[in-house]
PDB file of C-alpha atoms in Angstrom:
ATOM      1  CA  MET A   1     -12.414  11.942  10.855  1.00 45.00           C
ATOM      2  CA  ALA A   2     -11.213  14.900  12.885  1.00 47.00           C
ATOM      3  CA  ALA A   3      -9.019  17.443  11.175  1.00 51.00           C
ATOM      4  CA  PRO A   4      -5.316  17.109  11.986  1.00 55.00           C
ATOM      5  CA  THR A   5      -4.290  19.202  14.985  1.00 61.00           C
ATOM      6  CA  ILE A   6      -1.331  21.566  15.157  1.00 68.00           C
ATOM      7  CA  ALA A   7       0.520  18.950  17.191  1.00 69.00           C
ATOM      8  CA  HIS A   8       0.191  16.560  14.247  1.00 66.00           C
ATOM      9  CA  TYR A   9       2.278  18.848  12.044  1.00 72.00           C
ATOM     10  CA  PHE A  10       4.683  20.150  14.694  1.00 82.00           C
ATOM     11  CA  THR A  11       6.187  16.870  15.827  1.00 87.00           C
ATOM     12  CA  PHE A  12       9.864  16.794  16.793  1.00 90.00           C
ATOM     13  CA  ARG A  13      10.665  14.762  13.675  1.00 90.00           C
ATOM     14  CA  ARG A  14       8.943  17.219  11.342  1.00 89.00           C
ATOM     15  CA  VAL A  15      10.269  20.367  13.022  1.00 93.00           C
ATOM     16  CA  SER A  16      13.846  19.064  13.057  1.00 94.00           C
ATOM     17  CA  SER A  17      13.495  18.025   9.414  1.00 94.00           C
ATOM     18  CA  GLY A  18      12.277  21.532   8.578  1.00 94.00           C
ATOM     19  CA  ILE A  19      15.265  23.089  10.344  1.00 96.00           C
ATOM     20  CA  LEU A  20      17.598  20.854   8.339  1.00 96.00           C
ATOM     21  CA  ALA A  21      15.780  21.806   5.135  1.00 95.00           C
ATOM     22  CA  ALA A  22      16.260  25.512   5.885  1.00 95.00           C
ATOM     23  CA  SER A  23      19.727  25.204   7.446  1.00 95.00           C
ATOM     24  CA  TYR A  24      21.645  26.897   4.606  1.00 95.00           C
ATOM     25  CA  CYS A  25      19.360  29.914   4.602  1.00 95.00           C
ATOM     26  CA  ILE A  26      19.457  30.130   8.392  1.00 95.00           C
ATOM     27  CA  LEU A  27      23.262  30.016   8.510  1.00 94.00           C
ATOM     28  CA  LYS A  28      23.564  32.558   5.686  1.00 93.00           C
ATOM     29  CA  LEU A  29      21.228  35.013   7.442  1.00 92.00           C
ATOM     30  CA  ILE A  30      22.901  34.862  10.867  1.00 92.00           C
ATOM     31  CA  PRO A  31      25.979  37.165  10.652  1.00 90.00           C
ATOM     32  CA  ILE A  32      28.132  35.248  13.161  1.00 91.00           C
ATOM     33  CA  CYS A  33      27.557  31.886  11.449  1.00 91.00           C
ATOM     34  CA  CYS A  34      27.792  33.402   7.986  1.00 91.00           C
ATOM     35  CA  ASN A  35      31.166  35.084   8.577  1.00 88.00           C
ATOM     36  CA  PHE A  36      32.628  32.053  10.331  1.00 88.00           C
ATOM     37  CA  LEU A  37      31.481  29.361   7.870  1.00 90.00           C
ATOM     38  CA  PHE A  38      31.437  31.171   4.551  1.00 88.00           C
ATOM     39  CA  ARG A  39      34.245  33.728   5.109  1.00 82.00           C
ATOM     40  CA  MET A  40      32.300  36.558   3.539  1.00 76.00           C
ATOM     41  CA  PRO A  41      34.371  39.415   2.006  1.00 76.00           C
ATOM     42  CA  LYS A  42      34.293  42.651   3.968  1.00 75.00           C
ATOM     43  CA  ASN A  43      32.489  44.460   1.186  1.00 75.00           C
ATOM     44  CA  GLU A  44      29.768  41.800   0.928  1.00 78.00           C
ATOM     45  CA  ALA A  45      26.920  41.556   3.443  1.00 84.00           C
ATOM     46  CA  CYS A  46      25.668  38.254   4.806  1.00 87.00           C
ATOM     47  CA  GLY A  47      22.618  36.832   3.129  1.00 89.00           C
ATOM     48  CA  LEU A  48      21.574  34.923   0.036  1.00 90.00           C
ATOM     49  CA  ASN A  49      23.332  36.027  -3.136  1.00 89.00           C
ATOM     50  CA  TYR A  50      22.073  35.870  -6.694  1.00 91.00           C
ATOM     51  CA  ASN A  51      23.412  32.335  -7.326  1.00 91.00           C
ATOM     52  CA  ASP A  52      21.811  31.051  -4.125  1.00 93.00           C
ATOM     53  CA  LEU A  53      18.460  32.496  -5.142  1.00 93.00           C
ATOM     54  CA  GLN A  54      18.713  30.900  -8.592  1.00 93.00           C
ATOM     55  CA  ILE A  55      19.174  27.434  -7.074  1.00 93.00           C
ATOM     56  CA  LEU A  56      16.348  27.966  -4.579  1.00 93.00           C
ATOM     57  CA  ILE A  57      13.958  29.226  -7.273  1.00 94.00           C
ATOM     58  CA  PHE A  58      14.792  26.223  -9.452  1.00 93.00           C
ATOM     59  CA  MET A  59      14.099  23.946  -6.460  1.00 92.00           C
ATOM     60  CA  ALA A  60      10.758  25.674  -5.860  1.00 92.00           C
ATOM     61  CA  ILE A  61       9.750  25.119  -9.505  1.00 92.00           C
ATOM     62  CA  VAL A  62      10.651  21.417  -9.265  1.00 90.00           C
ATOM     63  CA  VAL A  63       8.603  21.037  -6.063  1.00 88.00           C
ATOM     64  CA  ALA A  64       5.628  22.795  -7.670  1.00 88.00           C
ATOM     65  CA  ILE A  65       5.738  20.435 -10.674  1.00 87.00           C
ATOM     66  CA  LYS A  66       6.190  17.330  -8.541  1.00 81.00           C
ATOM     67  CA  SER A  67       3.375  18.337  -6.183  1.00 77.00           C
ATOM     68  CA  LYS A  68       0.607  18.787  -8.754  1.00 73.00           C
ATOM     69  CA  LYS A  69      -0.964  15.394  -8.029  1.00 64.00           C
ATOM     70  CA  ILE A  70      -0.267  15.215  -4.309  1.00 66.00           C
ATOM     71  CA  ALA A  71      -3.396  14.648  -2.236  1.00 59.00           C
ATOM     72  CA  TYR A  72      -1.978  14.996   1.267  1.00 65.00           C
ATOM     73  CA  PHE A  73      -0.497  18.094   2.876  1.00 76.00           C
ATOM     74  CA  ASP A  74       1.863  15.813   4.818  1.00 76.00           C
ATOM     75  CA  GLU A  75       3.173  14.384   1.562  1.00 76.00           C
ATOM     76  CA  PHE A  76       3.682  17.884   0.150  1.00 84.00           C
ATOM     77  CA  VAL A  77       5.676  18.950   3.223  1.00 87.00           C
ATOM     78  CA  ASP A  78       7.837  15.811   3.068  1.00 85.00           C
ATOM     79  CA  LYS A  79       8.556  16.403  -0.620  1.00 87.00           C
ATOM     80  CA  LEU A  80       9.336  20.072   0.013  1.00 91.00           C
ATOM     81  CA  PHE A  81      11.804  19.134   2.756  1.00 93.00           C
ATOM     82  CA  LEU A  82      13.419  16.461   0.560  1.00 92.00           C
ATOM     83  CA  PHE A  83      14.116  18.804  -2.364  1.00 93.00           C
ATOM     84  CA  SER A  84      15.204  21.564   0.028  1.00 94.00           C
ATOM     85  CA  LYS A  85      17.833  19.234   1.481  1.00 95.00           C
ATOM     86  CA  ILE A  86      19.039  18.380  -2.021  1.00 95.00           C
ATOM     87  CA  ALA A  87      19.313  22.110  -2.769  1.00 95.00           C
ATOM     88  CA  ASN A  88      21.205  22.580   0.507  1.00 96.00           C
ATOM     89  CA  CYS A  89      23.731  19.951  -0.584  1.00 95.00           C
ATOM     90  CA  VAL A  90      24.358  21.880  -3.804  1.00 95.00           C
ATOM     91  CA  LEU A  91      24.603  25.209  -1.983  1.00 95.00           C
ATOM     92  CA  PHE A  92      26.986  23.874   0.660  1.00 95.00           C
ATOM     93  CA  TYR A  93      29.118  22.233  -2.039  1.00 95.00           C
ATOM     94  CA  LYS A  94      29.506  25.563  -3.864  1.00 92.00           C
ATOM     95  CA  ASN A  95      31.035  27.012  -0.697  1.00 91.00           C
ATOM     96  CA  ASP A  96      32.996  24.024   0.612  1.00 92.00           C
ATOM     97  CA  PRO A  97      32.608  20.329  -0.347  1.00 93.00           C
ATOM     98  CA  ARG A  98      33.354  19.344   3.244  1.00 94.00           C
ATOM     99  CA  TYR A  99      30.171  21.094   4.368  1.00 95.00           C
ATOM    100  CA  THR A 100      28.193  18.875   1.991  1.00 95.00           C
ATOM    101  CA  LEU A 101      29.670  15.735   3.543  1.00 96.00           C
ATOM    102  CA  LEU A 102      28.945  16.993   7.048  1.00 96.00           C
ATOM    103  CA  TYR A 103      25.405  18.052   6.114  1.00 96.00           C
ATOM    104  CA  GLY A 104      24.733  14.715   4.426  1.00 95.00           C
ATOM    105  CA  LEU A 105      25.922  12.879   7.532  1.00 96.00           C
ATOM    106  CA  VAL A 106      23.606  14.914   9.765  1.00 96.00           C
ATOM    107  CA  CYS A 107      20.660  14.199   7.435  1.00 95.00           C
ATOM    108  CA  LEU A 108      21.497  10.484   7.467  1.00 95.00           C
ATOM    109  CA  ILE A 109      21.614  10.419  11.274  1.00 96.00           C
ATOM    110  CA  HIS A 110      18.272  12.252  11.379  1.00 93.00           C
ATOM    111  CA  PHE A 111      16.733   9.757   8.955  1.00 91.00           C
ATOM    112  CA  VAL A 112      17.969   6.736  10.958  1.00 91.00           C
ATOM    113  CA  CYS A 113      17.185   8.072  14.434  1.00 92.00           C
ATOM    114  CA  LEU A 114      13.816   9.661  13.569  1.00 88.00           C
ATOM    115  CA  PRO A 115      12.180   7.411  10.958  1.00 82.00           C
ATOM    116  CA  GLU A 116       8.672   7.985   9.662  1.00 77.00           C
ATOM    117  CA  PRO A 117       6.065   6.498  12.039  1.00 74.00           C
ATOM    118  CA  PRO A 118       4.737   3.092  10.916  1.00 71.00           C
ATOM    119  CA  THR A 119       1.421   3.054   9.096  1.00 73.00           C
ATOM    120  CA  ARG A 120      -1.533   2.128  11.280  1.00 74.00           C
ATOM    121  CA  ILE A 121      -3.566  -0.796   9.933  1.00 82.00           C
ATOM    122  CA  SER A 122      -7.069  -1.500  11.210  1.00 87.00           C
ATOM    123  CA  SER A 123      -7.798  -4.983  12.536  1.00 89.00           C
ATOM    124  CA  LYS A 124     -11.216  -4.768  10.843  1.00 92.00           C
ATOM    125  CA  ILE A 125      -9.691  -4.977   7.346  1.00 93.00           C
ATOM    126  CA  LEU A 126      -9.697  -8.396   5.698  1.00 93.00           C
ATOM    127  CA  TYR A 127      -6.864  -9.219   3.295  1.00 92.00           C
ATOM    128  CA  PHE A 128      -7.953 -11.247   0.285  1.00 90.00           C
ATOM    129  CA  ARG A 129      -6.335 -13.591  -2.145  1.00 83.00           C
ATOM    130  CA  GLU A 130      -7.597 -13.798  -5.714  1.00 73.00           C
ATOM    131  CA  ALA A 131      -9.896 -16.812  -5.282  1.00 75.00           C
ATOM    132  CA  ASN A 132     -11.022 -15.754  -1.812  1.00 84.00           C
ATOM    133  CA  LEU A 133     -12.371 -12.393  -2.958  1.00 86.00           C
ATOM    134  CA  GLU A 134     -14.458 -13.813  -5.783  1.00 84.00           C
ATOM    135  CA  ALA A 135     -15.767 -16.580  -3.525  1.00 88.00           C
ATOM    136  CA  GLU A 136     -16.679 -14.119  -0.767  1.00 88.00           C
ATOM    137  CA  LEU A 137     -18.594 -11.844  -3.131  1.00 87.00           C
ATOM    138  CA  LYS A 138     -20.616 -14.820  -4.401  1.00 86.00           C
ATOM    139  CA  ARG A 139     -21.162 -16.384  -0.973  1.00 87.00           C
ATOM    140  CA  ASN A 140     -22.463 -13.238   0.743  1.00 83.00           C
ATOM    141  CA  PRO A 141     -24.017 -11.028  -1.950  1.00 84.00           C
ATOM    142  CA  ASP A 142     -26.059  -9.112   0.641  1.00 88.00           C
ATOM    143  CA  THR A 143     -22.855  -7.815   2.232  1.00 91.00           C
ATOM    144  CA  ALA A 144     -21.455  -4.550   0.866  1.00 93.00           C
ATOM    145  CA  TRP A 145     -17.690  -4.699   0.403  1.00 94.00           C
ATOM    146  CA  LEU A 146     -15.356  -1.755  -0.121  1.00 95.00           C
ATOM    147  CA  ILE A 147     -12.196  -3.282  -1.592  1.00 94.00           C
ATOM    148  CA  GLU A 148      -8.901  -1.448  -1.999  1.00 94.00           C
ATOM    149  CA  PHE A 149      -6.584  -2.666  -4.750  1.00 93.00           C
ATOM    150  CA  TYR A 150      -3.106  -1.632  -3.663  1.00 92.00           C
ATOM    151  CA  ALA A 151       0.608  -2.303  -4.139  1.00 90.00           C
ATOM    152  CA  PRO A 152       3.115  -2.192  -1.250  1.00 88.00           C
ATOM    153  CA  TRP A 153       5.686  -0.402  -3.434  1.00 86.00           C
ATOM    154  CA  SER A 154       3.321   2.446  -4.340  1.00 84.00           C
ATOM    155  CA  PRO A 155       3.791   5.621  -2.212  1.00 80.00           C
ATOM    156  CA  PRO A 156       0.147   6.726  -2.751  1.00 82.00           C
ATOM    157  CA  CYS A 157      -1.000   3.321  -1.465  1.00 86.00           C
ATOM    158  CA  VAL A 158       1.212   3.645   1.608  1.00 84.00           C
ATOM    159  CA  LYS A 159      -0.251   7.084   2.313  1.00 82.00           C
ATOM    160  CA  PHE A 160      -3.798   5.881   1.714  1.00 87.00           C
ATOM    161  CA  ALA A 161      -3.441   2.959   4.160  1.00 89.00           C
ATOM    162  CA  THR A 162      -4.195   5.175   7.169  1.00 87.00           C
ATOM    163  CA  VAL A 163      -7.266   6.667   5.474  1.00 88.00           C
ATOM    164  CA  PHE A 164      -8.618   3.222   4.615  1.00 92.00           C
ATOM    165  CA  SER A 165      -7.991   2.043   8.194  1.00 92.00           C
ATOM    166  CA  ASP A 166      -9.939   5.027   9.538  1.00 91.00           C
ATOM    167  CA  LEU A 167     -12.832   4.178   7.218  1.00 92.00           C
ATOM    168  CA  ALA A 168     -12.845   0.556   8.375  1.00 93.00           C
ATOM    169  CA  ASP A 169     -12.827   1.575  12.048  1.00 93.00           C
ATOM    170  CA  GLN A 170     -15.704   4.006  11.610  1.00 92.00           C
ATOM    171  CA  TYR A 171     -18.016   2.200   9.181  1.00 94.00           C
ATOM    172  CA  THR A 172     -17.587  -1.563   9.587  1.00 94.00           C
ATOM    173  CA  LEU A 173     -20.854  -3.444  10.151  1.00 93.00           C
ATOM    174  CA  PRO A 174     -21.796  -7.117   9.797  1.00 92.00           C
ATOM    175  CA  LYS A 175     -23.123  -6.246   6.336  1.00 92.00           C
ATOM    176  CA  LEU A 176     -20.606  -3.507   5.466  1.00 94.00           C
ATOM    177  CA  ARG A 177     -17.051  -4.785   5.324  1.00 94.00           C
ATOM    178  CA  PHE A 178     -13.659  -3.519   4.197  1.00 96.00           C
ATOM    179  CA  GLY A 179     -10.994  -5.542   2.418  1.00 94.00           C
ATOM    180  CA  LYS A 180      -7.684  -5.145   0.604  1.00 95.00           C
ATOM    181  CA  LEU A 181      -6.099  -7.051  -2.248  1.00 93.00           C
ATOM    182  CA  ASP A 182      -2.461  -6.816  -3.320  1.00 92.00           C
ATOM    183  CA  ALA A 183      -2.823  -6.030  -7.023  1.00 91.00           C
ATOM    184  CA  GLY A 184       0.871  -6.725  -7.584  1.00 88.00           C
ATOM    185  CA  ARG A 185       0.598 -10.299  -6.290  1.00 90.00           C
ATOM    186  CA  PHE A 186      -2.700 -10.989  -8.031  1.00 90.00           C
ATOM    187  CA  PRO A 187      -2.464  -9.126 -11.360  1.00 89.00           C
ATOM    188  CA  ASP A 188      -5.001 -11.380 -13.108  1.00 90.00           C
ATOM    189  CA  LEU A 189      -7.832 -10.337 -10.803  1.00 88.00           C
ATOM    190  CA  ALA A 190      -6.663  -6.716 -10.943  1.00 89.00           C
ATOM    191  CA  LYS A 191      -6.775  -6.865 -14.731  1.00 89.00           C
ATOM    192  CA  LYS A 192     -10.219  -8.482 -14.586  1.00 89.00           C
ATOM    193  CA  CYS A 193     -11.368  -5.557 -12.426  1.00 88.00           C
ATOM    194  CA  LYS A 194      -9.710  -3.125 -14.875  1.00 88.00           C
ATOM    195  CA  VAL A 195      -7.034  -1.942 -12.457  1.00 89.00           C
ATOM    196  CA  ASP A 196      -3.695  -1.044 -14.037  1.00 86.00           C
ATOM    197  CA  THR A 197      -0.790  -2.395 -11.948  1.00 85.00           C
ATOM    198  CA  SER A 198       2.123  -1.030 -14.004  1.00 84.00           C
ATOM    199  CA  PRO A 199       4.790   1.076 -12.220  1.00 79.00           C
ATOM    200  CA  MET A 200       3.484   4.208 -13.960  1.00 78.00           C
ATOM    201  CA  SER A 201      -0.131   3.450 -13.084  1.00 78.00           C
ATOM    202  CA  ARG A 202      -2.354   6.219 -11.777  1.00 79.00           C
ATOM    203  CA  GLN A 203      -4.952   3.685 -10.637  1.00 83.00           C
ATOM    204  CA  LEU A 204      -3.196   2.640  -7.446  1.00 86.00           C
ATOM    205  CA  PRO A 205      -4.833   2.675  -5.044  1.00 90.00           C
ATOM    206  CA  THR A 206      -8.255   1.873  -6.535  1.00 91.00           C
ATOM    207  CA  CYS A 207     -11.305   1.427  -4.308  1.00 93.00           C
ATOM    208  CA  ILE A 208     -14.318  -0.502  -5.584  1.00 94.00           C
ATOM    209  CA  LEU A 209     -17.651  -0.823  -3.817  1.00 94.00           C
ATOM    210  CA  PHE A 210     -19.358  -4.185  -4.387  1.00 94.00           C
ATOM    211  CA  ARG A 211     -23.035  -4.730  -3.587  1.00 91.00           C
ATOM    212  CA  ASP A 212     -25.001  -7.852  -4.467  1.00 88.00           C
ATOM    213  CA  GLY A 213     -21.704  -9.260  -5.732  1.00 86.00           C
ATOM    214  CA  LYS A 214     -21.425  -6.562  -8.425  1.00 90.00           C
ATOM    215  CA  GLU A 215     -19.315  -3.458  -8.806  1.00 91.00           C
ATOM    216  CA  MET A 216     -21.295  -0.323  -7.999  1.00 92.00           C
ATOM    217  CA  ILE A 217     -18.777   2.518  -7.697  1.00 90.00           C
ATOM    218  CA  ARG A 218     -15.034   2.855  -8.164  1.00 90.00           C
ATOM    219  CA  ARG A 219     -12.525   5.565  -7.457  1.00 88.00           C
ATOM    220  CA  PRO A 220     -10.502   6.843  -9.182  1.00 85.00           C
ATOM    221  CA  GLY A 221     -12.855   6.843 -12.123  1.00 73.00           C
ATOM    222  CA  THR A 222     -12.275   7.936 -15.712  1.00 67.00           C
ATOM    223  CA  ASP A 223     -13.556  10.850 -17.757  1.00 61.00           C
ATOM    224  CA  ALA A 224     -15.142  10.806 -21.208  1.00 58.00           C
ATOM    225  CA  LYS A 225     -11.691  10.389 -22.814  1.00 59.00           C
ATOM    226  CA  ALA A 226     -10.880   7.397 -20.573  1.00 57.00           C
ATOM    227  CA  LYS A 227      -8.378   9.516 -18.658  1.00 64.00           C
ATOM    228  CA  VAL A 228      -7.947   8.438 -15.042  1.00 62.00           C
ATOM    229  CA  LEU A 229      -9.271  11.078 -12.669  1.00 64.00           C
ATOM    230  CA  HIS A 230      -7.580  12.122  -9.458  1.00 65.00           C
ATOM    231  CA  LEU A 231      -8.429  10.153  -6.305  1.00 67.00           C
ATOM    232  CA  HIS A 232      -9.153  12.463  -3.368  1.00 68.00           C
ATOM    233  CA  ASN A 233      -7.354  10.536  -0.661  1.00 70.00           C
ATOM    234  CA  ASN A 234      -9.089  11.688   2.479  1.00 78.00           C
ATOM    235  CA  VAL A 235     -11.858  10.218   4.602  1.00 84.00           C
ATOM    236  CA  ASP A 236     -14.499  12.876   3.858  1.00 86.00           C
ATOM    237  CA  SER A 237     -14.069  12.585   0.078  1.00 85.00           C
ATOM    238  CA  ILE A 238     -14.204   8.780   0.110  1.00 89.00           C
ATOM    239  CA  VAL A 239     -17.300   8.816   2.325  1.00 91.00           C
ATOM    240  CA  LYS A 240     -19.011  11.248  -0.053  1.00 90.00           C
ATOM    241  CA  ASP A 241     -17.949   9.494  -3.272  1.00 88.00           C
ATOM    242  CA  PHE A 242     -19.136   6.066  -2.123  1.00 91.00           C
ATOM    243  CA  GLY A 243     -22.152   7.259  -0.127  1.00 92.00           C
ATOM    244  CA  LEU A 244     -20.888   5.434   2.941  1.00 93.00           C
ATOM    245  CA  ASN A 245     -23.052   7.405   5.352  1.00 93.00           C
ATOM    246  CA  GLU A 246     -26.214   6.433   3.482  1.00 93.00           C
ATOM    247  CA  ILE A 247     -25.136   2.791   3.184  1.00 93.00           C
ATOM    248  CA  TYR A 248     -24.120   2.658   6.850  1.00 93.00           C
ATOM    249  CA  TYR A 249     -27.417   4.025   8.207  1.00 92.00           C
ATOM    250  CA  GLN A 250     -29.445   1.922   5.755  1.00 91.00           C
ATOM    251  CA  LEU A 251     -27.746  -1.293   6.886  1.00 89.00           C
ATOM    252  CA  LYS A 252     -27.819  -0.220  10.524  1.00 88.00           C
ATOM    253  CA  LYS A 253     -31.558   0.335  10.270  1.00 87.00           C
ATOM    254  CA  SER A 254     -32.137  -3.025   8.570  1.00 83.00           C
ATOM    255  CA  GLU A 255     -30.213  -4.749  11.369  1.00 78.00           C
ATOM    256  CA  LYS A 256     -32.544  -3.258  13.982  1.00 75.00           C
ATOM    257  CA  GLU A 257     -35.633  -4.216  11.981  1.00 71.00           C
ATOM    258  CA  GLN A 258     -34.625  -7.867  11.689  1.00 66.00           C
ATOM    259  CA  PRO A 259     -36.653 -10.053  14.086  1.00 62.00           C
ATOM    260  CA  SER A 260     -34.608 -11.523  16.874  1.00 56.00           C
ATOM    261  CA  LYS A 261     -34.114 -15.280  16.951  1.00 53.00           C
ATOM    262  CA  PRO A 262     -36.478 -17.114  19.311  1.00 51.00           C
ATOM    263  CA  THR A 263     -34.964 -18.159  22.592  1.00 50.00           C
ATOM    264  CA  LYS A 264     -34.618 -21.794  23.574  1.00 48.00           C
ATOM    265  CA  GLU A 265     -37.503 -21.504  26.058  1.00 47.00           C
ATOM    266  CA  LYS A 266     -39.847 -20.230  23.349  1.00 39.00           C
ATOM    267  CA  LYS A 267     -38.822 -23.051  21.042  1.00 42.00           C
ATOM    268  CA  ASP A 268     -39.625 -25.612  23.762  1.00 47.00           C
ATOM    269  CA  GLU A 269     -43.068 -24.115  24.225  1.00 44.00           C
TER     270      GLU A 269
END
């Protein structure tokens, strides 16, 4: 998977969201806007005062704590912008509650008019039900299956959907397939596969590689103390963890080595 380009990060939606997130600081640092909106005393220069800095530092600490387990840079930026807008609401309210209402309205219009792009789902992914997955693993044991256990309400699963679609597009073969199972709808099978589906679960999404009908590798795994390890949610890490390149070329080679079926003319002879 190619690395994201600059254009990926500097979309109109993201840039405008960043401007909104920094709007209080921008207005406070521009003398004309600062004097007009905040009615600064003559003996006080425009800029961020001590109270403003306290709120911004507190916001930065919250973002740092909340971002410890984030796997995507996009997700970090979105979270940074979200908490910055919350801090802006507090800062605007300290100066004039009407500014908070106006700012909130602008943010709402931005959210409605420029929603987050829909998640791309690969057509090569097969969605399983509980009985269907078990039956498929037994019926075609020579097919390697990478199954994602997910929940629609889980933000990490929503973010991971694009990564899993990219994997399916790049690595799908007749004997290497990709599937998904809604762990929330089928908790019994999730429990059987030792996937925690609780709201506080750190195991969503969980990817399991099945070969010969048996589990071979799963991510995220657990350490010696049974603590769930972090899932590196990017294509390169998943490919490395599951050895997809090796499996892909092994199955691709075996496909070429299989004798072709005799044609009808040869059968008649």
